[in-house]
Short mmCIF file of C-alpha atoms in Angstrom, two decimals:
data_model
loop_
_atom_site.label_atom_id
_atom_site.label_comp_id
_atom_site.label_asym_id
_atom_site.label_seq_id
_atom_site.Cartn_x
_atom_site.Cartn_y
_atom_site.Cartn_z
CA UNK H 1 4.07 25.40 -6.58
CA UNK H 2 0.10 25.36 -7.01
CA UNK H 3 -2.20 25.21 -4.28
CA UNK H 4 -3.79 21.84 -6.18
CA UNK H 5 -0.63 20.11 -6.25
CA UNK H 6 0.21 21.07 -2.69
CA UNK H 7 -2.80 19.38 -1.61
CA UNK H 8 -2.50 16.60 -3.55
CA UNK H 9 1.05 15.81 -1.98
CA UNK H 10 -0.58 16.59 1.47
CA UNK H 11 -3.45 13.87 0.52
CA UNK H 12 -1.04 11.42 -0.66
CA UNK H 13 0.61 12.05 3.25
CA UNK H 14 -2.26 11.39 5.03
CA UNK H 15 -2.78 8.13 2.90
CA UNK H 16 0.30 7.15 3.36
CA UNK H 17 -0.03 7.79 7.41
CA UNK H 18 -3.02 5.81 7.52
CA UNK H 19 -0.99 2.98 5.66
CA UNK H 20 1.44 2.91 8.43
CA UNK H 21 -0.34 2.94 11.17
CA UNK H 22 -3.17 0.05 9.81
CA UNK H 23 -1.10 -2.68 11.74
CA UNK H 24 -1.27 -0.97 15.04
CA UNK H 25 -4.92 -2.37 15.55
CA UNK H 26 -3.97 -5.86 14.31
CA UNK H 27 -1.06 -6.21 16.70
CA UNK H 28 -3.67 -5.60 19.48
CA UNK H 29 -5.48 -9.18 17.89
CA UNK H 30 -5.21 -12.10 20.41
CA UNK H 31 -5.29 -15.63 20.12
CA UNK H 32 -5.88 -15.76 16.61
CA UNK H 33 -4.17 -17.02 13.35
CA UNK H 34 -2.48 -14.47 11.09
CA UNK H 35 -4.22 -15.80 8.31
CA UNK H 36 -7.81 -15.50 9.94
CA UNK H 37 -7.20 -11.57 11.31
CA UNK H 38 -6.11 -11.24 7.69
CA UNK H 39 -8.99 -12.71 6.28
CA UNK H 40 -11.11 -10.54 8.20
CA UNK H 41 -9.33 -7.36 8.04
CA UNK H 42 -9.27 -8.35 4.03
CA UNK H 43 -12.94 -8.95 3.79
CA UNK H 44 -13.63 -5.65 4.98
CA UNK H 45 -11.13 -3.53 3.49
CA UNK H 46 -10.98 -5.28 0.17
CA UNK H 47 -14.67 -6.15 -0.23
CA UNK H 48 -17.31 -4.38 2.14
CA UNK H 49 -16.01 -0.97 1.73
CA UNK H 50 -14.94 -0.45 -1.82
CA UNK H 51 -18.17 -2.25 -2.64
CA UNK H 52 -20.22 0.24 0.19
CA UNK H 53 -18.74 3.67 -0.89
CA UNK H 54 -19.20 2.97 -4.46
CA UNK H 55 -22.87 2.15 -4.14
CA UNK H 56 -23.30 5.44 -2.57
CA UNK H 57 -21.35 7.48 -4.84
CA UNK H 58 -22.50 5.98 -8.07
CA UNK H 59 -26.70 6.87 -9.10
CA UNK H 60 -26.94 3.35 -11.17
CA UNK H 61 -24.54 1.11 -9.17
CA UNK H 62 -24.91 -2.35 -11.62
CA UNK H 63 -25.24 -0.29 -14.87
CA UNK H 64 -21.97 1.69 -14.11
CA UNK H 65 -20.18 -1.58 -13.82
CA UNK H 66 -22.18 -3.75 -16.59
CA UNK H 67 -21.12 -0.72 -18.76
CA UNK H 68 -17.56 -1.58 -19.00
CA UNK H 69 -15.93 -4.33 -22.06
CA UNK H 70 -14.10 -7.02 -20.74
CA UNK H 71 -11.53 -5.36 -22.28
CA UNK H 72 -11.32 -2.82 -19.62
CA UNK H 73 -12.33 -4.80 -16.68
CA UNK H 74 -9.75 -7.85 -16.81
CA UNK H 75 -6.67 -5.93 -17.16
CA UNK H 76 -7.59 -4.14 -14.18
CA UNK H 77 -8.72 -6.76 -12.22
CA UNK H 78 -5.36 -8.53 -13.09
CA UNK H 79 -3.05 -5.73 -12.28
CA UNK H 80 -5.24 -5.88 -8.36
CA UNK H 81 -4.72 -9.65 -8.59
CA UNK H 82 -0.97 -8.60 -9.42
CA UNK H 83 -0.78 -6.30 -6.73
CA UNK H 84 -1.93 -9.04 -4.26
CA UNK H 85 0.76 -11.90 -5.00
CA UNK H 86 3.01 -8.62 -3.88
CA UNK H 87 1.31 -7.82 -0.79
CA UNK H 88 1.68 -11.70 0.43
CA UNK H 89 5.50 -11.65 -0.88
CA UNK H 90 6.04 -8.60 1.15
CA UNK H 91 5.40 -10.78 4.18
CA UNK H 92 7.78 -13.20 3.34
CA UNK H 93 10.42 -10.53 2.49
CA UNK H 94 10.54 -9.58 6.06
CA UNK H 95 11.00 -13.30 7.23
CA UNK H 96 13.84 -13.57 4.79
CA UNK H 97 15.41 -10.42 5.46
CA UNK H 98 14.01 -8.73 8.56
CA UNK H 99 12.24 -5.53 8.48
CA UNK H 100 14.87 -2.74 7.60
CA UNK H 101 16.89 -4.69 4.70
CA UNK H 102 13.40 -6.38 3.86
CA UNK H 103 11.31 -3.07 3.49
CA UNK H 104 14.08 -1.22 1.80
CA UNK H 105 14.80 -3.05 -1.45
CA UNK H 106 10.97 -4.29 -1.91
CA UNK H 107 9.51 -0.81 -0.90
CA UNK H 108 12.32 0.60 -3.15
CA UNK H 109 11.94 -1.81 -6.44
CA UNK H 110 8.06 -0.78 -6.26
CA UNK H 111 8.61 3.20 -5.85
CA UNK H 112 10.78 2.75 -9.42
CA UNK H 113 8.99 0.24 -11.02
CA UNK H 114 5.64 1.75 -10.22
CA UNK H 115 6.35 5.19 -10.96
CA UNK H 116 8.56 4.68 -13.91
CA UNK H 117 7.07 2.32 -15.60
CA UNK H 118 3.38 3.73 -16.55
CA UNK H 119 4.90 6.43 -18.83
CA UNK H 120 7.30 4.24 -20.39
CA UNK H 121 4.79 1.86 -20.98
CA UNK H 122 2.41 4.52 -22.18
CA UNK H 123 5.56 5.65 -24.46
CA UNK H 124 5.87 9.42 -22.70
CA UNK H 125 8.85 8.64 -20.71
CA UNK H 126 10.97 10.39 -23.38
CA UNK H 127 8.78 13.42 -23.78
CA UNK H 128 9.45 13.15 -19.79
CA UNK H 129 12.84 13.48 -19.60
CA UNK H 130 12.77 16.16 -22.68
CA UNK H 131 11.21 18.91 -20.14
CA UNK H 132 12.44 20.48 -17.56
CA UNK H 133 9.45 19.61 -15.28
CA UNK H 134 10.11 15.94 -16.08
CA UNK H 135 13.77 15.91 -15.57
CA UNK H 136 13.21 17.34 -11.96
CA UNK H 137 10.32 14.77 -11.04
CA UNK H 138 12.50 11.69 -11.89
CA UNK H 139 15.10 13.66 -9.58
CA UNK H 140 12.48 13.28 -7.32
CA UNK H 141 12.26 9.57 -7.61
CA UNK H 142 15.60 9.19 -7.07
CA UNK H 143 16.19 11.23 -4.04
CA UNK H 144 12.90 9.53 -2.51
CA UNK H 145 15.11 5.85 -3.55
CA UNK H 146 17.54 7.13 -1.53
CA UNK H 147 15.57 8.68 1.22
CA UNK H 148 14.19 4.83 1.45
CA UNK H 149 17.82 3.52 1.29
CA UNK H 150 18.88 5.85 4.09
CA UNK H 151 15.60 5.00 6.54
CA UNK H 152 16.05 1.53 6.02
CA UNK H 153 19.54 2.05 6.71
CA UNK H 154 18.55 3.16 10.00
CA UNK H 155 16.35 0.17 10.55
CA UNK H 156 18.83 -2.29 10.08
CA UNK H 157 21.29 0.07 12.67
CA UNK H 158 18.04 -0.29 15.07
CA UNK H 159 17.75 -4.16 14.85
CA UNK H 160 21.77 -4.94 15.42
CA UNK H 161 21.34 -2.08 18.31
CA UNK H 162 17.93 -4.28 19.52
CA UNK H 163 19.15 -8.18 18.73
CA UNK H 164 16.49 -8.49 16.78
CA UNK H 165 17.05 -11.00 13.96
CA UNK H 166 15.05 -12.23 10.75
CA UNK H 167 12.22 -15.07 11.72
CA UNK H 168 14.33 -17.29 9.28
CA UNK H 169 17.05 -15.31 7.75
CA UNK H 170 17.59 -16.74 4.30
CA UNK H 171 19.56 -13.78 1.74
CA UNK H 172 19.37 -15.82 -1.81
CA UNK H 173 15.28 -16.05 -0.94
CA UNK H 174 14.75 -13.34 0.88
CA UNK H 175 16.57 -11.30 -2.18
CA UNK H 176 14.32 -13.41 -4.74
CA UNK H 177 11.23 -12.32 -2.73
CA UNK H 178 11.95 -8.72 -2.16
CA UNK H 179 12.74 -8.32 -6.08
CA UNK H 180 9.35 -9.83 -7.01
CA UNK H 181 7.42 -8.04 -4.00
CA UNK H 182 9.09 -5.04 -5.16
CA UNK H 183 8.00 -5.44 -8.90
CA UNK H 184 4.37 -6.98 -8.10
CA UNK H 185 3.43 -4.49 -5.37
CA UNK H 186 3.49 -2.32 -8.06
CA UNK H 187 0.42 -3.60 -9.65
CA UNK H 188 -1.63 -1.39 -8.14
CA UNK H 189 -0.32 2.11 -9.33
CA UNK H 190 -0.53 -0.01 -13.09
CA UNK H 191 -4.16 -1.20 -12.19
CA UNK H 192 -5.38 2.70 -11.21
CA UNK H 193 -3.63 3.65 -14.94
CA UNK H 194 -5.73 1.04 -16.12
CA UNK H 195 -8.97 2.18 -14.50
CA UNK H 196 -8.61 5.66 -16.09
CA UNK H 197 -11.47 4.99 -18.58
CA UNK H 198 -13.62 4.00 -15.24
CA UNK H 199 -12.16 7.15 -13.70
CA UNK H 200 -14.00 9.08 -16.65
CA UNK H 201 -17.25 7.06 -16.98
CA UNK H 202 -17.62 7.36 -12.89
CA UNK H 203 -17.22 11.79 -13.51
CA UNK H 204 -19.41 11.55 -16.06
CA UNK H 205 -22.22 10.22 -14.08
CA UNK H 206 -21.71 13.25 -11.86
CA UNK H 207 -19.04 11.64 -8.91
CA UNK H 208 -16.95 14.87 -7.46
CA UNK H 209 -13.69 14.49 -9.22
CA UNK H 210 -11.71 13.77 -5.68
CA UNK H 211 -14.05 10.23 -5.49
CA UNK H 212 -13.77 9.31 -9.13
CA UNK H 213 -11.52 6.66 -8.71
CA UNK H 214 -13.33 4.99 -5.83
CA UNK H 215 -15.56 2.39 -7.76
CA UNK H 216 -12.31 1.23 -9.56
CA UNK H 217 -11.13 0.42 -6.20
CA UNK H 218 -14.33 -2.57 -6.36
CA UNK H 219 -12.22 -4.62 -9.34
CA UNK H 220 -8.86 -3.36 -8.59
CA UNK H 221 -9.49 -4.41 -4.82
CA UNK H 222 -11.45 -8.16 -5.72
CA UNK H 223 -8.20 -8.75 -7.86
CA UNK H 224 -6.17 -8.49 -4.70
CA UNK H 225 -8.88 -10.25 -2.49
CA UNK H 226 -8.66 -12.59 -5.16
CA UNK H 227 -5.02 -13.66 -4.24
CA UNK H 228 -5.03 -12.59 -0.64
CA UNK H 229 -8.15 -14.58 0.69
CA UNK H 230 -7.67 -17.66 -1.43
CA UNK H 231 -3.95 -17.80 0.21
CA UNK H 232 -5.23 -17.59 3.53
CA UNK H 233 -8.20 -20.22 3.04
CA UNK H 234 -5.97 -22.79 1.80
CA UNK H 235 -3.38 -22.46 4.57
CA UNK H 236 -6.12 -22.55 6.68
CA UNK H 237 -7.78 -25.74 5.25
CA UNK H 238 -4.55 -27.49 4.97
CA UNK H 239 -1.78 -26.05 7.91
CA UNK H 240 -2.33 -28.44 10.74
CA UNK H 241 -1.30 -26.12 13.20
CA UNK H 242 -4.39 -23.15 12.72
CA UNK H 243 -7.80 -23.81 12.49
CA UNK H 244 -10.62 -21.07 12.03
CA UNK H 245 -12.82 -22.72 14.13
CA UNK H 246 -10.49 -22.84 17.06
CA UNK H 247 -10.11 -19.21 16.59
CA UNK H 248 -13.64 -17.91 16.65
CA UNK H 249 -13.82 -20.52 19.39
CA UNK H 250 -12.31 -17.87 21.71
CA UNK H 251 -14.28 -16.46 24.51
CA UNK H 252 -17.00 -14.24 23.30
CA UNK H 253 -15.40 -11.09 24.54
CA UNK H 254 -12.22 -11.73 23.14
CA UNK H 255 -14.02 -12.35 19.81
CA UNK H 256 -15.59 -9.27 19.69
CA UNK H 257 -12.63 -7.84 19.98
CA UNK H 258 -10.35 -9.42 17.96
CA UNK H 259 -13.29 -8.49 14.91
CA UNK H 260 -13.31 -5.21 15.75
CA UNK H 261 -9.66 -4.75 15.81
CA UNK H 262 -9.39 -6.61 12.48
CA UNK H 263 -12.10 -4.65 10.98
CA UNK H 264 -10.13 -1.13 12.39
CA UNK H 265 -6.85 -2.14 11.07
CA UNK H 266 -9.00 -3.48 7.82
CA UNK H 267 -10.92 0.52 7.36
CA UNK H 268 -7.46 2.16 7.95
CA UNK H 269 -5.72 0.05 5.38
CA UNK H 270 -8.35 0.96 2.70
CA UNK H 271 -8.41 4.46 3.78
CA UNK H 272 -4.95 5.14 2.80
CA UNK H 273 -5.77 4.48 -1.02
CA UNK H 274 -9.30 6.42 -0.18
CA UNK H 275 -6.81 9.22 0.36
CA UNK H 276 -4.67 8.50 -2.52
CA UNK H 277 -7.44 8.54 -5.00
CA UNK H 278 -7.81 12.50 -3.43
CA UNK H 279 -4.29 13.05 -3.60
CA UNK H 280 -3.84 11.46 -6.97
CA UNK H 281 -7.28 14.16 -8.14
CA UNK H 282 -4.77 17.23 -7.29
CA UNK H 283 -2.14 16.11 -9.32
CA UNK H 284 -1.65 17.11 -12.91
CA UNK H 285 -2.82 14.18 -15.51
CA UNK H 286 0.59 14.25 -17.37
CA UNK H 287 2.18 13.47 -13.69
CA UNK H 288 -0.59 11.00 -12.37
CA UNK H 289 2.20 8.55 -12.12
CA UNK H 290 4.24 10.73 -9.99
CA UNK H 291 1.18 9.31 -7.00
CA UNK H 292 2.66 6.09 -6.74
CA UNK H 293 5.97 7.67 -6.17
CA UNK H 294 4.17 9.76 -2.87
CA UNK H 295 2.32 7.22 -1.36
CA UNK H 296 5.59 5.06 -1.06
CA UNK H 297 7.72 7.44 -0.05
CA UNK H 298 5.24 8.94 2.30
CA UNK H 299 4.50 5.51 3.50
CA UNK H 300 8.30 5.13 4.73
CA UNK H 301 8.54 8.61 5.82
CA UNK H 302 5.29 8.47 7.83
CA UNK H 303 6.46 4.47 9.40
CA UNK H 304 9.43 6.35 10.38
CA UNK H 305 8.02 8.58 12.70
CA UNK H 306 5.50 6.75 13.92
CA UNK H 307 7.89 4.29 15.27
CA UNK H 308 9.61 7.32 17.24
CA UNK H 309 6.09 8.25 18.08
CA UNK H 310 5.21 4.77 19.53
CA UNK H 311 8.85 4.48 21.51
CA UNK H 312 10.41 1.66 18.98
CA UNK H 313 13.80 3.30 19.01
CA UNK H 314 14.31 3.78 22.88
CA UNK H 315 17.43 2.31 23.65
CA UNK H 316 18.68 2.35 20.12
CA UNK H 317 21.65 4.83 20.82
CA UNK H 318 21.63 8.64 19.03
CA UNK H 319 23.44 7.45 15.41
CA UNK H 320 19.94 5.06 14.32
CA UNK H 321 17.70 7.94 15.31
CA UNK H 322 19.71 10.48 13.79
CA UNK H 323 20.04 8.47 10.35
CA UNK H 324 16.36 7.98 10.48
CA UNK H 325 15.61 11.74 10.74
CA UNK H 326 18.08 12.52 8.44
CA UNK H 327 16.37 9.86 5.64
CA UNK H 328 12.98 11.31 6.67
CA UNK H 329 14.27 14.93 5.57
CA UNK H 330 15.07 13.44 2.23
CA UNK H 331 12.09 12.09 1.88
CA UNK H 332 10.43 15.20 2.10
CA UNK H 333 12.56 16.87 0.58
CA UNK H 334 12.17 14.54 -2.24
CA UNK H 335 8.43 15.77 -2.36
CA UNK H 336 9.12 19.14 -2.78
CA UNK H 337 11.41 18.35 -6.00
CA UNK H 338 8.67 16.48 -7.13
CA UNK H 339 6.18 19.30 -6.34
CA UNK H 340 8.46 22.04 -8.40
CA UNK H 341 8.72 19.26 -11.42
CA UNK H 342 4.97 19.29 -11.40
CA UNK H 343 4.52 22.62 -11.47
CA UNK H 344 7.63 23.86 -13.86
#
C-alpha cells in the first residue's frame, strides 16, 4: 500500500475523530434552546469558516466564484442543501429509534448509498467490479456495513444494559426517517463529486492540492445552512416553548460561554470535512468515492472509542464492550481492504 494512500486513510481518521467528538462542546451549552446552539454552532461552521479559509487560500476571491455557470454551481449547492434535510433527519432518527438502532441503519444507508452511488452514476461501477482493485474496495464497503452493524449492535446491548430508552420510540417513523437520513446524508459525498470542476479551477489558480476542495465547501456548506438555519428560525419564530431572546437573555457569563462552546463544537464540526478534503487529496481519482466510505466508517469507529474514552460504557457488563471492540476491529480492518483495493 502507498505512502499517499496511507495518509489519505489516516486524514480521513482524524476527520472523522473530529466529527465525533464536535458534540462534546455543545453538551457543555446551558440554558439554551437546541435550535439556537445550533444556529450558532451552524453560522460558524457552515458560513464564517468555509467563507474565511477560502478568502485566504484563493488570490481573486469573487472572480474564482463569479467564474463558475450556473450549471456548476446549483447542482452543488443542491446536493449541500440535500445533505442538510439529512443532517436534521438524523436527529429525528435517534428520537425514533434511540442512538444504537438509530445510528446504525442511517449511518449505514449513507456509507452505501454515498460510496456506491457516484460511480454508478458516473457509469464506472462496472469497470469497478471488472478489476481486481475494485472488487476488493466494494469488499471494503461491505465489511465497513458490517463493522457499523456490529458497533451499533453493541450500542443497543449498552442502552438495554443502561435503561436508556428512545425520547419517543416510534419503529414505522423512526424506520421512514433513518432510510431517508441515510440516503440524504449522502448528499454531501455527491455534492464534493459535483464540485470537481471547482476542485480544478481552485489548483489552477495555484491552491496546494490538499486545500483544493476548500472553497467548494462555501456552496456545498450554504446549501446545508440553507436547510439547517431556516429549520431552526422557524421553530424558533413559531414553538411557543423557546425563544432566542430568552436565551441570550442569560447572564452575561453564561452567554459567553454558551457562544464559545457553540462556536468550538461549530470549528470541530467543519474541521472534520477540512480533514476530509486532505484525506480525499491522497486518494487515487478513480477511488475518490472510496472517501465517503472512510469518513463514515471512521466516524463510527472513532464514536466508539471515544465513548470508552469518556466512561459511557461503565457499568455496561464485559459482552457490550467486547462487541464494540470487536466491530471497531472490523472497521479497521475494513480500511485496510480498502487500502489494498486502492493500491492493487
Amino acid at each position: 500500500m502507498g505512502s499517499g494512500i496511507l495518509l489519505g486513510i489516516f486524514w480521513h481518521f482524524v476527520g472523522a475523530a473530529s466529527a465525533a467528538c464536535f458534540y462534546a462542546p455543545l453538551k457543555k451549552v446551558k440554558n439554551w434552546s437546541w435550535e439556537t446552539m445550533w444556529s450558532i454552532a451552524g453560522i460558524f461552521s457552515w458560513i464564517i469558516l468555509p467563507w474565511t479559509i477560502s478568502y485566504i487560500l484563493l488570490p481573486d476571491f469573487w472572480a474564482y466564484y463569479s467564474s463558475f455557470s450556473a450549471n456548476i454551481l446549483i447542482p452543488v449547492f443542491l446536493f449541500g442543501a440535500m445533505w442538510g434535510v439529512g443532517n436534521i433527519g438524523y436527529g429525528l432518527t435517534m428520537r425514533y429509534l434511540g442512538m444504537s438502532m438509530g445510528i446504525g441503519i442511517a449511518i449505514g444507508i449513507t456509507l452505501i448509498v454515498g460510496t456506491l452511488m457516484t460511480p454508478i452514476i458516473q457509469g464506472t461501477f462496472g469497470e469497478l467490479i471488472a478489476s481486481t482493485g475494485g472488487k476488493l474496495t466494494i469488499l471494503g464497503v461491505l465489511v465497513a456495513v458490517l463493522g457499523v452493524a456490529i458497533v451499533s449492535y453493541a450500542g443497543l446491548l449498552k442502552e438495554k444494559a443502561t435503561g436508556v430508552r428512545a425520547e419517543e420510540f416510534n419503529l414505522k417513523k423512526g424506520l421512514l426517517l433513518a432510510v431517508m437520513c441515510g440516503i440524504f446524508s449522502a448528499g454531501m459525498s455527491f455534492a464534493m463529486s459535483a464540485a470537481v470542476p471547482m476542485h480544478e479551477a481552485s489548483a489552477a489558480q495555484g491552491v496546494s492540492p490538499l486545500y483544493v476542495a476548500l472553497p467548494s465547501y462555501v456552496i456545498i456548506m450554504g446549501g446545508g445552512a440553507l436547510i439547517n438555519l431556516g429549520y431552526c428560525f422557524i421553530r424558533l419564530i413559531y414553538r411557543q416553548d423557546i425563544s432566542f431572546k430568552s436565551d441570550i437573555s442569560v447572564p452575561k457569563a453564561l452567554l459567553i460561554s454558551n457562544i464559545l462552546f457553540a462556536i468550538l463544537g461549530g470549528g470541530m464540526w467543519y474541521f472534520q470535512f477540512f480533514f476530509y478534503a486532505w484525506g480525499h487529496a491522497n486518494i487515487p481519482s478513480q477511488y475518490g468515492f472510496m472517501s465517503w466510505m472512510l469518513h463514515m466508517s471512521f466516524y463510527v469507529l472513532c464514536g466508539g472509542i471515544v465513548g470508552l474514552a469518556l466512561k459511557e460504557w461503565k457499568g455496561t457488563g464485559r459482552k457490550p464492550v467486547r462487541i464494540l471492540c470487536l466491530g471497531c476491529l472490523v472497521i479497521i480492518l475494513a480500511a485496510n481492504i480498502v487500502g489494498l483495493g486502492m493500491a492493487a
